[in-house]
JSON list of C-alpha atoms and ligand atoms in Angstrom, two decimals:
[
{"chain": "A", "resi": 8, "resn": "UNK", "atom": "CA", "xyz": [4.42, 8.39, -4.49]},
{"chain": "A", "resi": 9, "resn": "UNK", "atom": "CA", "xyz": [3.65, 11.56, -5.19]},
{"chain": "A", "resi": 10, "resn": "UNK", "atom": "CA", "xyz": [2.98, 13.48, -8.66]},
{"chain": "A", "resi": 11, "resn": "UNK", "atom": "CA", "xyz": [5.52, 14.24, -10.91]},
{"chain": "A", "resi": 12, "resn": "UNK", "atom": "CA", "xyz": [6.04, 17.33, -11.90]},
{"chain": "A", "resi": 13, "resn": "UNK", "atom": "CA", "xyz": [7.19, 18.19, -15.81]},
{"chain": "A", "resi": 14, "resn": "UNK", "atom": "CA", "xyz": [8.59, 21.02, -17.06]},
{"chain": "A", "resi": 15, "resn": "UNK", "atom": "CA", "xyz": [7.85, 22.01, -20.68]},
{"chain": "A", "resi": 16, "resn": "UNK", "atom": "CA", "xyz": [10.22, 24.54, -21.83]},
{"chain": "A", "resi": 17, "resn": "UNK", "atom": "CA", "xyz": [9.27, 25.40, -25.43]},
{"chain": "A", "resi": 18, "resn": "UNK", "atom": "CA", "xyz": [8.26, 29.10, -27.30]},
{"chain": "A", "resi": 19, "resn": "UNK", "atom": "CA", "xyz": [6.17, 27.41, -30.04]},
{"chain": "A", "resi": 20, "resn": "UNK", "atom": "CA", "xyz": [2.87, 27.61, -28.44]},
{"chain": "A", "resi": 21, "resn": "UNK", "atom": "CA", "xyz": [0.66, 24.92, -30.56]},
{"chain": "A", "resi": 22, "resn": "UNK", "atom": "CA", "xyz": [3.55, 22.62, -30.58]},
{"chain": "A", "resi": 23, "resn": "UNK", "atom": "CA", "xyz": [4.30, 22.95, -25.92]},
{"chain": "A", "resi": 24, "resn": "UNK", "atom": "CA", "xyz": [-0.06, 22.28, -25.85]},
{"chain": "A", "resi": 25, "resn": "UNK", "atom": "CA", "xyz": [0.61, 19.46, -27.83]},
{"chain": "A", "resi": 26, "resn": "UNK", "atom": "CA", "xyz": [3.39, 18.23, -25.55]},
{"chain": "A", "resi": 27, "resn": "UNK", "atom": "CA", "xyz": [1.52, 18.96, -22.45]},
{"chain": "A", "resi": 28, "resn": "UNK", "atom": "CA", "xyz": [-1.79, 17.30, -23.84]},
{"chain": "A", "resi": 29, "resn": "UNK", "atom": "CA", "xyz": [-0.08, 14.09, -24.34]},
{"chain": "A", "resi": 30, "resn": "UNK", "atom": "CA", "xyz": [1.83, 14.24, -20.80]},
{"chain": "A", "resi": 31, "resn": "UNK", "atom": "CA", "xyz": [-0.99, 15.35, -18.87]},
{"chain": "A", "resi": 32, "resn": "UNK", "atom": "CA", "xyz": [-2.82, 12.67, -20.89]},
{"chain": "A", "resi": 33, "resn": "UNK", "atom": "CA", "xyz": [-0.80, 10.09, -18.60]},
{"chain": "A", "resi": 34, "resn": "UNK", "atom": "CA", "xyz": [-0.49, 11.57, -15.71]},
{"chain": "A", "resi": 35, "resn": "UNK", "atom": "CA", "xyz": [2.52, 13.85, -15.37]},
{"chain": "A", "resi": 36, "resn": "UNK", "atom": "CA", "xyz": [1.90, 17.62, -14.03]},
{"chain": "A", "resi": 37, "resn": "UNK", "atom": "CA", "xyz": [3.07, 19.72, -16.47]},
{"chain": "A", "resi": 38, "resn": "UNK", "atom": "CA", "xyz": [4.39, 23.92, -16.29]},
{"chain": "A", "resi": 39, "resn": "UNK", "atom": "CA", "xyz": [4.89, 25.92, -19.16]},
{"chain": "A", "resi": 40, "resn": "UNK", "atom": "CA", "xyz": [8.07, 28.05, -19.91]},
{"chain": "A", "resi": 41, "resn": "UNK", "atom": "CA", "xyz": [8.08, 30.17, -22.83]},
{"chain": "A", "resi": 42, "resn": "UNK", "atom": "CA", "xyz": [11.21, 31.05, -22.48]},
{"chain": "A", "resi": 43, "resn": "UNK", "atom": "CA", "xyz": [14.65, 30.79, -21.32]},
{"chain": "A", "resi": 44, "resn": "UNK", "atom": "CA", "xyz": [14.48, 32.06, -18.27]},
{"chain": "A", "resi": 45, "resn": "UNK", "atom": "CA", "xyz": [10.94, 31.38, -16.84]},
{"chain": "A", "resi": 46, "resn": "UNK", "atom": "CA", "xyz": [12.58, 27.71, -18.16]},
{"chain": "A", "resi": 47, "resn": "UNK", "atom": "CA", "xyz": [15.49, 28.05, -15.51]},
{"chain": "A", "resi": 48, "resn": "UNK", "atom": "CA", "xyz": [12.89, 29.18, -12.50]},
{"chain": "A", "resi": 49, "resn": "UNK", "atom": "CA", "xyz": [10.80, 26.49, -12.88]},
{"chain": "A", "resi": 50, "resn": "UNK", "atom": "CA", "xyz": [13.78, 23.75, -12.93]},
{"chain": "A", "resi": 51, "resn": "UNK", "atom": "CA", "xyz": [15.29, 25.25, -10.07]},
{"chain": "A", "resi": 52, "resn": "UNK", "atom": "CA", "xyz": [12.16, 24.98, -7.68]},
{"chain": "A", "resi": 53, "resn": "UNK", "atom": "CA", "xyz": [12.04, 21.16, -7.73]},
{"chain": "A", "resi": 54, "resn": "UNK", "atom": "CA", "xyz": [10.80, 20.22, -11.27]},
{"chain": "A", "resi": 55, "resn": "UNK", "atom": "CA", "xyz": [11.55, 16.24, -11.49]},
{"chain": "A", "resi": 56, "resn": "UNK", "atom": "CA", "xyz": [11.87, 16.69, -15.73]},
{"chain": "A", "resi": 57, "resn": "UNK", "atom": "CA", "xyz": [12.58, 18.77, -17.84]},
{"chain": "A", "resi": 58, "resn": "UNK", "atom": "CA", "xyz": [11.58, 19.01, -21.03]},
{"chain": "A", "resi": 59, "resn": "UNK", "atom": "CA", "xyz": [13.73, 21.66, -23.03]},
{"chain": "A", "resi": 60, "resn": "UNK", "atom": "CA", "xyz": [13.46, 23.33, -26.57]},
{"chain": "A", "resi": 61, "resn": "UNK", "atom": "CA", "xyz": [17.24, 24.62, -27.54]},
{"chain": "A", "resi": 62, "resn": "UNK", "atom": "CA", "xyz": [15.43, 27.25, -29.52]},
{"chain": "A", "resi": 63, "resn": "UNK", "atom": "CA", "xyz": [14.50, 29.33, -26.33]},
{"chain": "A", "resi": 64, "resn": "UNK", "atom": "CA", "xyz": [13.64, 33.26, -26.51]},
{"chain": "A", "resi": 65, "resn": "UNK", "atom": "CA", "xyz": [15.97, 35.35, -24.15]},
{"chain": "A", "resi": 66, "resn": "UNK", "atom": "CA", "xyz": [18.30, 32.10, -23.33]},
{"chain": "A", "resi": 67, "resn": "UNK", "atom": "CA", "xyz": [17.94, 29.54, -25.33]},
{"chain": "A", "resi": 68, "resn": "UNK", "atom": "CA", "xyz": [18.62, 25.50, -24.07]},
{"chain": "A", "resi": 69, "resn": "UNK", "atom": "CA", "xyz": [22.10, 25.59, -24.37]},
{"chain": "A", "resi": 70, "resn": "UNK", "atom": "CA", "xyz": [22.44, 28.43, -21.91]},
{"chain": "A", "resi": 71, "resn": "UNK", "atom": "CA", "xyz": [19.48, 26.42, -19.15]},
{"chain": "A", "resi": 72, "resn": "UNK", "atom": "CA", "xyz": [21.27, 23.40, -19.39]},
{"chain": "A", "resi": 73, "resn": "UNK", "atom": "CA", "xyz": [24.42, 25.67, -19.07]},
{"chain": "A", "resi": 74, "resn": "UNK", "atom": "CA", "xyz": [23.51, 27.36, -15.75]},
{"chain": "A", "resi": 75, "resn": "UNK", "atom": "CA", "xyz": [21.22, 24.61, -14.38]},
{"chain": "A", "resi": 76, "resn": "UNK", "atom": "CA", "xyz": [24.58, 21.89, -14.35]},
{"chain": "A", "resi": 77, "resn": "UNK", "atom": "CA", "xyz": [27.07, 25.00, -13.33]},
{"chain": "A", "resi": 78, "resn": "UNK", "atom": "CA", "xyz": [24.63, 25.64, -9.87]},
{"chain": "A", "resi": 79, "resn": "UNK", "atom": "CA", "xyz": [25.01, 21.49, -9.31]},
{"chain": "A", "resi": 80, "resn": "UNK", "atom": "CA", "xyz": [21.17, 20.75, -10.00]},
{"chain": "A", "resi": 81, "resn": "UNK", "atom": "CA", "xyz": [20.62, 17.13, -11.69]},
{"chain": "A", "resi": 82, "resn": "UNK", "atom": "CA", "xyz": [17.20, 17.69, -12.78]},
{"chain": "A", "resi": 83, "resn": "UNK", "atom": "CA", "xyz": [16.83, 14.93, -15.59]},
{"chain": "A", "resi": 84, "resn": "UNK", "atom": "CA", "xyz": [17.09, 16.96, -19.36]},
{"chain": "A", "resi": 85, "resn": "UNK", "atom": "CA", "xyz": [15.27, 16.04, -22.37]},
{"chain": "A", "resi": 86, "resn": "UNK", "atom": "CA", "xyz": [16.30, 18.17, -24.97]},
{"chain": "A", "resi": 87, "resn": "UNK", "atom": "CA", "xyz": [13.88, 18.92, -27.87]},
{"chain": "A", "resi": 88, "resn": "UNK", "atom": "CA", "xyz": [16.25, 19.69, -31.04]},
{"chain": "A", "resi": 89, "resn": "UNK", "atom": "CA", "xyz": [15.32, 20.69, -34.59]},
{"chain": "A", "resi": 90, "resn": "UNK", "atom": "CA", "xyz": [18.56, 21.21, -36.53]},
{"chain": "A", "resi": 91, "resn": "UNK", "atom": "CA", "xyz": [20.75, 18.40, -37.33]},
{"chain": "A", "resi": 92, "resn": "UNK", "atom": "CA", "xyz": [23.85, 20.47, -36.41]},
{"chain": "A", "resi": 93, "resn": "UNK", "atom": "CA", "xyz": [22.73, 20.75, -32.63]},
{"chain": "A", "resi": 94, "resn": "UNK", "atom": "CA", "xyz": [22.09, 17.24, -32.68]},
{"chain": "A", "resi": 95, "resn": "UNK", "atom": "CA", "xyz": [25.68, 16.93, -32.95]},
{"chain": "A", "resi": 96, "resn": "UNK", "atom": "CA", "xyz": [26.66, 19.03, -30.28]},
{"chain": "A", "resi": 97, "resn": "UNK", "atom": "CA", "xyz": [24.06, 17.51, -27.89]},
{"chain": "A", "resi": 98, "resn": "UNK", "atom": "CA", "xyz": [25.39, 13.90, -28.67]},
{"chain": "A", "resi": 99, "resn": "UNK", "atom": "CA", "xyz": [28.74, 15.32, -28.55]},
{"chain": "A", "resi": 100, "resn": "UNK", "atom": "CA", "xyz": [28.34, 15.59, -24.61]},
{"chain": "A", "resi": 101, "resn": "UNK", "atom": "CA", "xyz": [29.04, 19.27, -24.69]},
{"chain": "A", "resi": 102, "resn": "UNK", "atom": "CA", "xyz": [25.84, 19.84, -23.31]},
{"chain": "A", "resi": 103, "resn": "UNK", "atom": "CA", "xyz": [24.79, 17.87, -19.66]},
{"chain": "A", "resi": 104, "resn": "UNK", "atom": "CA", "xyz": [21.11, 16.77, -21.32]},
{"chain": "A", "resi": 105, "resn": "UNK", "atom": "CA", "xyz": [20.26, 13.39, -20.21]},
{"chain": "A", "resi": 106, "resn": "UNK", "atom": "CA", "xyz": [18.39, 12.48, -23.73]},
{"chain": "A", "resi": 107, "resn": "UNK", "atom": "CA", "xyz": [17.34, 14.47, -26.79]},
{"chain": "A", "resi": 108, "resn": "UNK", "atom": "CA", "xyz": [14.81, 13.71, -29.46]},
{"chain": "A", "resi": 109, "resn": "UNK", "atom": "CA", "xyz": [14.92, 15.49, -33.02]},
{"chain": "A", "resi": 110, "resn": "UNK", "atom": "CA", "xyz": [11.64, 17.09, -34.10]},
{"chain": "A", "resi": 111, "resn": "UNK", "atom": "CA", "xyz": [9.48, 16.38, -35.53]},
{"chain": "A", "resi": 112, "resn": "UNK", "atom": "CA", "xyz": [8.90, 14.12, -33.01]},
{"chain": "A", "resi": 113, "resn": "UNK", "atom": "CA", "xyz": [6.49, 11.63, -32.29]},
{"chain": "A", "resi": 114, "resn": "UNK", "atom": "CA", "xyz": [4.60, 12.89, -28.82]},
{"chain": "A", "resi": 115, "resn": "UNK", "atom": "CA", "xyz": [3.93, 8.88, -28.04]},
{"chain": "A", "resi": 116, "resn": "UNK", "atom": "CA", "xyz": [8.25, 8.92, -28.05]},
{"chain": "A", "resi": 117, "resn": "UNK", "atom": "CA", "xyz": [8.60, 11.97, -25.73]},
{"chain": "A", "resi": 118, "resn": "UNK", "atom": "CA", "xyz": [5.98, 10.65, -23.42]},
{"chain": "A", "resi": 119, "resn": "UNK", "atom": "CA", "xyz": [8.11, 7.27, -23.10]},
{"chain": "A", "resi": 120, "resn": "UNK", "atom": "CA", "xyz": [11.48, 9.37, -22.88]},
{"chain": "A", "resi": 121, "resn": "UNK", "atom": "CA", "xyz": [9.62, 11.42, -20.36]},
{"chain": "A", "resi": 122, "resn": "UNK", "atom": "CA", "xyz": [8.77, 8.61, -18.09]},
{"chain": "A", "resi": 123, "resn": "UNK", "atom": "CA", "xyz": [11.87, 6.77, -18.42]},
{"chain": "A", "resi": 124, "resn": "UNK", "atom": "CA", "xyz": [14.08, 9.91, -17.13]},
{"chain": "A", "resi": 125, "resn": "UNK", "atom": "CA", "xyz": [11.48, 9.99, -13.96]},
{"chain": "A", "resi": 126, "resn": "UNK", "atom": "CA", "xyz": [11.61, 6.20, -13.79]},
{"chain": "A", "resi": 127, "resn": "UNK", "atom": "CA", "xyz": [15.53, 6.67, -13.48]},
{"chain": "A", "resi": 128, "resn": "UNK", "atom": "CA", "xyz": [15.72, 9.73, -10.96]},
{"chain": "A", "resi": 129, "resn": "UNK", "atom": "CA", "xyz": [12.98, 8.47, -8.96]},
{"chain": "A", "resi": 130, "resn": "UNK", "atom": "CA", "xyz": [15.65, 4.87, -8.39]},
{"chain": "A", "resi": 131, "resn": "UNK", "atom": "CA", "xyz": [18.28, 6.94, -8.38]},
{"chain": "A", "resi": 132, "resn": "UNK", "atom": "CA", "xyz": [16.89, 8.68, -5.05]},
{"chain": "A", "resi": 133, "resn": "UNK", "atom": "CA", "xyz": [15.41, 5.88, -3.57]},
{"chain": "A", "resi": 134, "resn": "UNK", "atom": "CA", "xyz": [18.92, 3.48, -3.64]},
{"chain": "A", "resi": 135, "resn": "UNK", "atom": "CA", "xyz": [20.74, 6.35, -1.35]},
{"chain": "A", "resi": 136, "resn": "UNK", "atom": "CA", "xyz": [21.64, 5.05, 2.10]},
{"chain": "A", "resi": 137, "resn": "UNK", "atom": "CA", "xyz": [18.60, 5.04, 4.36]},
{"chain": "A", "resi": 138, "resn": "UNK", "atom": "CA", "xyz": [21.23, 5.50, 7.80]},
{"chain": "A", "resi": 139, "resn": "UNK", "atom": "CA", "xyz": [23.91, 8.20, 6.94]},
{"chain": "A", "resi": 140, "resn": "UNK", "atom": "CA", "xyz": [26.87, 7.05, 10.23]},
{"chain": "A", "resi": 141, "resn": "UNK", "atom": "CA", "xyz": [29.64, 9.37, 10.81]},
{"chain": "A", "resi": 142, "resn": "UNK", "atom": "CA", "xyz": [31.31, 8.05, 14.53]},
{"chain": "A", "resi": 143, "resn": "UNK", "atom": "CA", "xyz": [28.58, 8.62, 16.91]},
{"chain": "A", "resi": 144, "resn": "UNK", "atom": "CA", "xyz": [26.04, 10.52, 14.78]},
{"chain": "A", "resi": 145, "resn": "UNK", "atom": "CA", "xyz": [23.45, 8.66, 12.74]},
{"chain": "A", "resi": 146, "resn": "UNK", "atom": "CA", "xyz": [21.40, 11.00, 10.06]},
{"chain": "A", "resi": 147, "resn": "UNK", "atom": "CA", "xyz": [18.23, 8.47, 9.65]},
{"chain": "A", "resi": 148, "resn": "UNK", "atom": "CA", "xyz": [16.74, 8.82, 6.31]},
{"chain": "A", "resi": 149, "resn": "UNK", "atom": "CA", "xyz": [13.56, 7.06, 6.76]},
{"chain": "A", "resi": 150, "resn": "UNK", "atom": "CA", "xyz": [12.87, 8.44, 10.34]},
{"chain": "A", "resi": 151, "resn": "UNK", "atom": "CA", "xyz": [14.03, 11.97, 9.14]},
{"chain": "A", "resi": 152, "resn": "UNK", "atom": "CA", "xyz": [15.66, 12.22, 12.58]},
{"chain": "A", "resi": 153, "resn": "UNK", "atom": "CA", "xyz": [19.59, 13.13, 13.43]},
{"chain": "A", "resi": 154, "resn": "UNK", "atom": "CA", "xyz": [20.88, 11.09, 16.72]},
{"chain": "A", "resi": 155, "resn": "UNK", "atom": "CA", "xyz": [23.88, 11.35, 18.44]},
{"chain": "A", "resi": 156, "resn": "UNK", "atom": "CA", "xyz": [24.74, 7.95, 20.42]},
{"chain": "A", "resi": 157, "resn": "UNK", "atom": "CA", "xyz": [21.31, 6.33, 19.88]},
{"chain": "A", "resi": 158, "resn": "UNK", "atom": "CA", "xyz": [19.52, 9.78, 21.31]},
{"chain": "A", "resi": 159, "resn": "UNK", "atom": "CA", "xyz": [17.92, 11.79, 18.62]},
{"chain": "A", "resi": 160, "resn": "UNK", "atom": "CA", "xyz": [18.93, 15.61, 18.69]},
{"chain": "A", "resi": 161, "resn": "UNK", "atom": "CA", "xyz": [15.78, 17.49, 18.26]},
{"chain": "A", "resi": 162, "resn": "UNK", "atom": "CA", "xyz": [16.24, 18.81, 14.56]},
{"chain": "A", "resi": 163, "resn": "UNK", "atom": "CA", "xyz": [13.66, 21.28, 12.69]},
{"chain": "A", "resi": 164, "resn": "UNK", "atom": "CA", "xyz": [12.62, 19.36, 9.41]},
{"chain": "A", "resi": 165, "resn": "UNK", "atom": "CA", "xyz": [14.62, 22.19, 7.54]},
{"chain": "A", "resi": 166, "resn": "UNK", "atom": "CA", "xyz": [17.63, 21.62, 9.93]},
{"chain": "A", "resi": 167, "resn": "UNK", "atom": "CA", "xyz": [17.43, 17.99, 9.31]},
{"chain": "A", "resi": 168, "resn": "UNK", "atom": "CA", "xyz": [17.42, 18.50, 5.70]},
{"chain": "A", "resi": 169, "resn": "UNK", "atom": "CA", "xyz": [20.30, 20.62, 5.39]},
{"chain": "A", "resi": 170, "resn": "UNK", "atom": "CA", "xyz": [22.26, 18.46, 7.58]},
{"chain": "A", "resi": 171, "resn": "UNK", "atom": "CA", "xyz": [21.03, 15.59, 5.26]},
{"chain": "A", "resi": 172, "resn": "UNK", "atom": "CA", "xyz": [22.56, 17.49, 2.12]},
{"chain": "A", "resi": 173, "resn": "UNK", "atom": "CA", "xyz": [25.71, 18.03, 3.35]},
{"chain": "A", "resi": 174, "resn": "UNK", "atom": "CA", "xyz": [26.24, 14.89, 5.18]},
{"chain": "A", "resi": 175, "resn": "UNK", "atom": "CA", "xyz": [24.90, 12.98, 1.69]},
{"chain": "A", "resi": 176, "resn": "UNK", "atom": "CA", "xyz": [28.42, 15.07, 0.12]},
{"chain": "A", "resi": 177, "resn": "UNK", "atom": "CA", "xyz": [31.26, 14.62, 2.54]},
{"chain": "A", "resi": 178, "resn": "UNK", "atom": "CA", "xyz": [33.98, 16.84, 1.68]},
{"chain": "A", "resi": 179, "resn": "UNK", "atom": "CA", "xyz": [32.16, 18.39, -1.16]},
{"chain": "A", "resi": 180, "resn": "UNK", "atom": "CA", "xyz": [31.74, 22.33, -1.07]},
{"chain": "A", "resi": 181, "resn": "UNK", "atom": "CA", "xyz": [28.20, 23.17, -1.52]},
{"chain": "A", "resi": 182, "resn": "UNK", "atom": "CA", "xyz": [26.82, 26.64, -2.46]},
{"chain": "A", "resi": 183, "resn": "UNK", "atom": "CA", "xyz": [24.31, 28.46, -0.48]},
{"chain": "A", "resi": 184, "resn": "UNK", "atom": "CA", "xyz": [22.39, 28.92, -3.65]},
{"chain": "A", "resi": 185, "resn": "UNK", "atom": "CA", "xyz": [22.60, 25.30, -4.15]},
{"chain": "A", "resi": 186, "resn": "UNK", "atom": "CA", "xyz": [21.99, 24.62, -0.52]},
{"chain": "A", "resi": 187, "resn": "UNK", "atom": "CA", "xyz": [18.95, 27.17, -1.11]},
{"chain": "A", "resi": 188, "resn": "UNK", "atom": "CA", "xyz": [17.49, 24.95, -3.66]},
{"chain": "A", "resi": 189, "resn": "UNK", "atom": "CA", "xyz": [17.86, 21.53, -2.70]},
{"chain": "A", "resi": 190, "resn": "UNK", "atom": "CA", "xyz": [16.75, 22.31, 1.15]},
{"chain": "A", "resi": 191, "resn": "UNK", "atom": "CA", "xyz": [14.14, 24.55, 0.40]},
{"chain": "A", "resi": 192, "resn": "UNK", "atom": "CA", "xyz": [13.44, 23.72, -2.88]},
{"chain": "A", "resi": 193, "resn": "UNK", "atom": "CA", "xyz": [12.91, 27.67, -4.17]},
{"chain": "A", "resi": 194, "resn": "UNK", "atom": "CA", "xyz": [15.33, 29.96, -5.73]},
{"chain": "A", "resi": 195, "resn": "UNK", "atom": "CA", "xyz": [15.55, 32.73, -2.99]},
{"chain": "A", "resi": 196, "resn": "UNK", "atom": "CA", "xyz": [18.86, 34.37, -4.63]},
{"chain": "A", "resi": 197, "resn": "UNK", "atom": "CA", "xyz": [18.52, 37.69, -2.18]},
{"chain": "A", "resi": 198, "resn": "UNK", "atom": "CA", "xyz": [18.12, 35.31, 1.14]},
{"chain": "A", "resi": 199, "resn": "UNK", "atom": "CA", "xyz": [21.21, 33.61, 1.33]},
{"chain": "A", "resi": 200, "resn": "UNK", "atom": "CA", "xyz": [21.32, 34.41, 5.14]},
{"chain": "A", "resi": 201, "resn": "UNK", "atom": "CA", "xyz": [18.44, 32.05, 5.41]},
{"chain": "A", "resi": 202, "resn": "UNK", "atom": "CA", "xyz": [21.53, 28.78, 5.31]},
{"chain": "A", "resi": 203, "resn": "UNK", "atom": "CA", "xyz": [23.82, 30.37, 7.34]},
{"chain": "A", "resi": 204, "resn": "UNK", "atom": "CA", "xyz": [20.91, 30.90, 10.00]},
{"chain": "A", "resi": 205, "resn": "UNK", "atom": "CA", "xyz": [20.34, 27.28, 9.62]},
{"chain": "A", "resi": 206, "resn": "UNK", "atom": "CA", "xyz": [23.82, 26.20, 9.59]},
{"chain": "A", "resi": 207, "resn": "UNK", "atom": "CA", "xyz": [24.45, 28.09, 13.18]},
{"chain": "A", "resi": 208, "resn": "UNK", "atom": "CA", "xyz": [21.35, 26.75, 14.78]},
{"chain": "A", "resi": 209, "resn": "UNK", "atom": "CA", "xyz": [22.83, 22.64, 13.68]},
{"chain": "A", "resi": 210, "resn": "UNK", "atom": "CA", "xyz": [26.58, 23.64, 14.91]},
{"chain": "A", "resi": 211, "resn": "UNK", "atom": "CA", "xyz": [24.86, 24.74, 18.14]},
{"chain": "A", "resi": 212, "resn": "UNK", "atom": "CA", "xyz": [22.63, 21.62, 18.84]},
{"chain": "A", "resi": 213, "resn": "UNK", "atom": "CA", "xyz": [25.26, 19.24, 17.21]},
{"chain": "A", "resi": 214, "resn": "UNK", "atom": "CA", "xyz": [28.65, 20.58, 18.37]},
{"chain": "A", "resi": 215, "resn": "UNK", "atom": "CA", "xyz": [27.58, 22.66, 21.79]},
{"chain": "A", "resi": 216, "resn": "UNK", "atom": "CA", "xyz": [24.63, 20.45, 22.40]},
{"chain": "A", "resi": 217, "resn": "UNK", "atom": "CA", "xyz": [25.54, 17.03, 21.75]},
{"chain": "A", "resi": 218, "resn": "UNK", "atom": "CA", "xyz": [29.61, 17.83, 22.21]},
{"chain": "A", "resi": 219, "resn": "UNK", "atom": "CA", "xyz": [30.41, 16.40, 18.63]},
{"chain": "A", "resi": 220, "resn": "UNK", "atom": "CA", "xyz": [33.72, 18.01, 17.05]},
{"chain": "A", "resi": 221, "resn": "UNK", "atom": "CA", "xyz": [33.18, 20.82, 14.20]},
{"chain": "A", "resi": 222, "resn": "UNK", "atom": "CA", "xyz": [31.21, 18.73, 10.94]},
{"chain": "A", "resi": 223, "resn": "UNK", "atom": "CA", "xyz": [30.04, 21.50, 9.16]},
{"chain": "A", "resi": 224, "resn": "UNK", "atom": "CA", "xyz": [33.28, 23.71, 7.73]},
{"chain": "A", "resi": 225, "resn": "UNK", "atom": "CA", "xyz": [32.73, 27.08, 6.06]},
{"chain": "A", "resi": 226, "resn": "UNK", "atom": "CA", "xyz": [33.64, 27.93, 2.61]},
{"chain": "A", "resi": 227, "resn": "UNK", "atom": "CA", "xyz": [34.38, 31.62, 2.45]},
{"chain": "A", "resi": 228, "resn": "UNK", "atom": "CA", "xyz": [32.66, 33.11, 0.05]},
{"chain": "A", "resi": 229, "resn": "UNK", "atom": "CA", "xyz": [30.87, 30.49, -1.18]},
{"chain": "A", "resi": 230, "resn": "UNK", "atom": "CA", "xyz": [28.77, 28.07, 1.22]},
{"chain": "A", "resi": 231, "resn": "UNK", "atom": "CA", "xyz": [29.32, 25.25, 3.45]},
{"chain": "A", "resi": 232, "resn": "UNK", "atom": "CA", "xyz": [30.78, 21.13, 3.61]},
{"chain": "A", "resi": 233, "resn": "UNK", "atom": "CA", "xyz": [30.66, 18.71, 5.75]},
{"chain": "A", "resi": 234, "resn": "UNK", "atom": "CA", "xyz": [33.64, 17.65, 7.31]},
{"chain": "A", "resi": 235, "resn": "UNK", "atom": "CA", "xyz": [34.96, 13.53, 6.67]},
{"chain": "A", "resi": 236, "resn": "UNK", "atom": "CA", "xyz": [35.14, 12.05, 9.55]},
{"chain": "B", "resi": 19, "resn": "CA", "atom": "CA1", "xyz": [11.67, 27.11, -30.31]}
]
């Protein structure tokens, strides 16, 4: 298992070393974001929590959570609130925060909330399928390996793991931004090219190679799906 990575959104500076003391305390690798968008980076290259102050510089929670659910990410969201009235609107579902505490808070109660939302995500990954089986191909989880009646295909790990995201959404138009970071795990905005190159190097092994009918269907416009069989 490897480390788990935190993200601790908040401007008040004696208040985020307080919240990082007591998470690093136990374990958890924590990054700073003073502000709303250094808080959006940082969840978008593979953070496995984050934890968010609604009073952000620049854009404040509201606006992250905002823009983080709109581009399909499901990073786990604590939200740190100090005003009753957000409260409400955070309970009210009108944000897509997992959990919220009110401050002042008790660091011992984020730390639990913490772990609990990487407790969940981390089951939550590891109750997926480990054999994805569309007719004759067979996406192998555990083997990271794509085979086509019983004979594996010859992927690149970042072929395999593109294939693996779209095959894990049948019928479900993905983004190349999304695409972007879930397969590579970076926001690379300007180097959208980088999935289609990808996408044309798996029709060619997949469809031309292994003579399987079209599974990957372009969205114009927007990014890729995979076809139901
Ligand atoms: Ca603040």
């Amino acid at each position: 298992m490897g480390v788990t990575r935190i993200v601790v959104a908040e401007d008040d500076v004696p208040i985020r070393d307080l919240l990082v003391h007591h998470l690093e305390g136990v374990g958890f690798v924590c990054e700073s974001a003073p502000d709303g968008p250094a808080a959006l980076r940082l969840a978008r290259s593979g953070a496995d929590v984050l934890l968010l102050d609604l009073g952000l510089p620049v854009l404040d929670g509201f606006e992250v959570v905002r823009v983080l659910r709109r581009e399909g990410r499901d990073v786990p969201i604590l939200v740190l609130t100090a005003r009753s009235e957000e409260i409400d609107r955070v309970v009210g579902l009108e944000l897509g925060a997992d959990d919220y505490v009110g401050k002042p808070f008790s660091p011992r109660e984020v730390v639990a909330r913490v772990r609990a939302l990487a407790r969940r995500a981390r089951l939550a990954s590891n109750t997926a399928p480990v054999v994805l089986t569309y007719d004759r191909l067979e996406i192998d989880q555990a083997a990271r390996e794509a085979r086509v009646d019983g004979v594996a295909v010859g992927l690149k790990p970042r072929e395999f793991a593109l294939l693996l995201e779209l095959a894990a959404n049948p019928g479900v138009a993905l983004s190349r931004a999304s695409l972007l970071a879930r397969v590579w795990g970076y926001d690379f905005e300007g180097d959208a090219r980088t999935v289609d190159v990808h996408v044309r190097r798996l029709r060619a092994k997949l469809e031309d190679g292994a003579q399987l009918p079209p599974l990957v269907t372009t969205v114009h416009g927007f990014g890729y799906k995979f076809t139901r069989a």
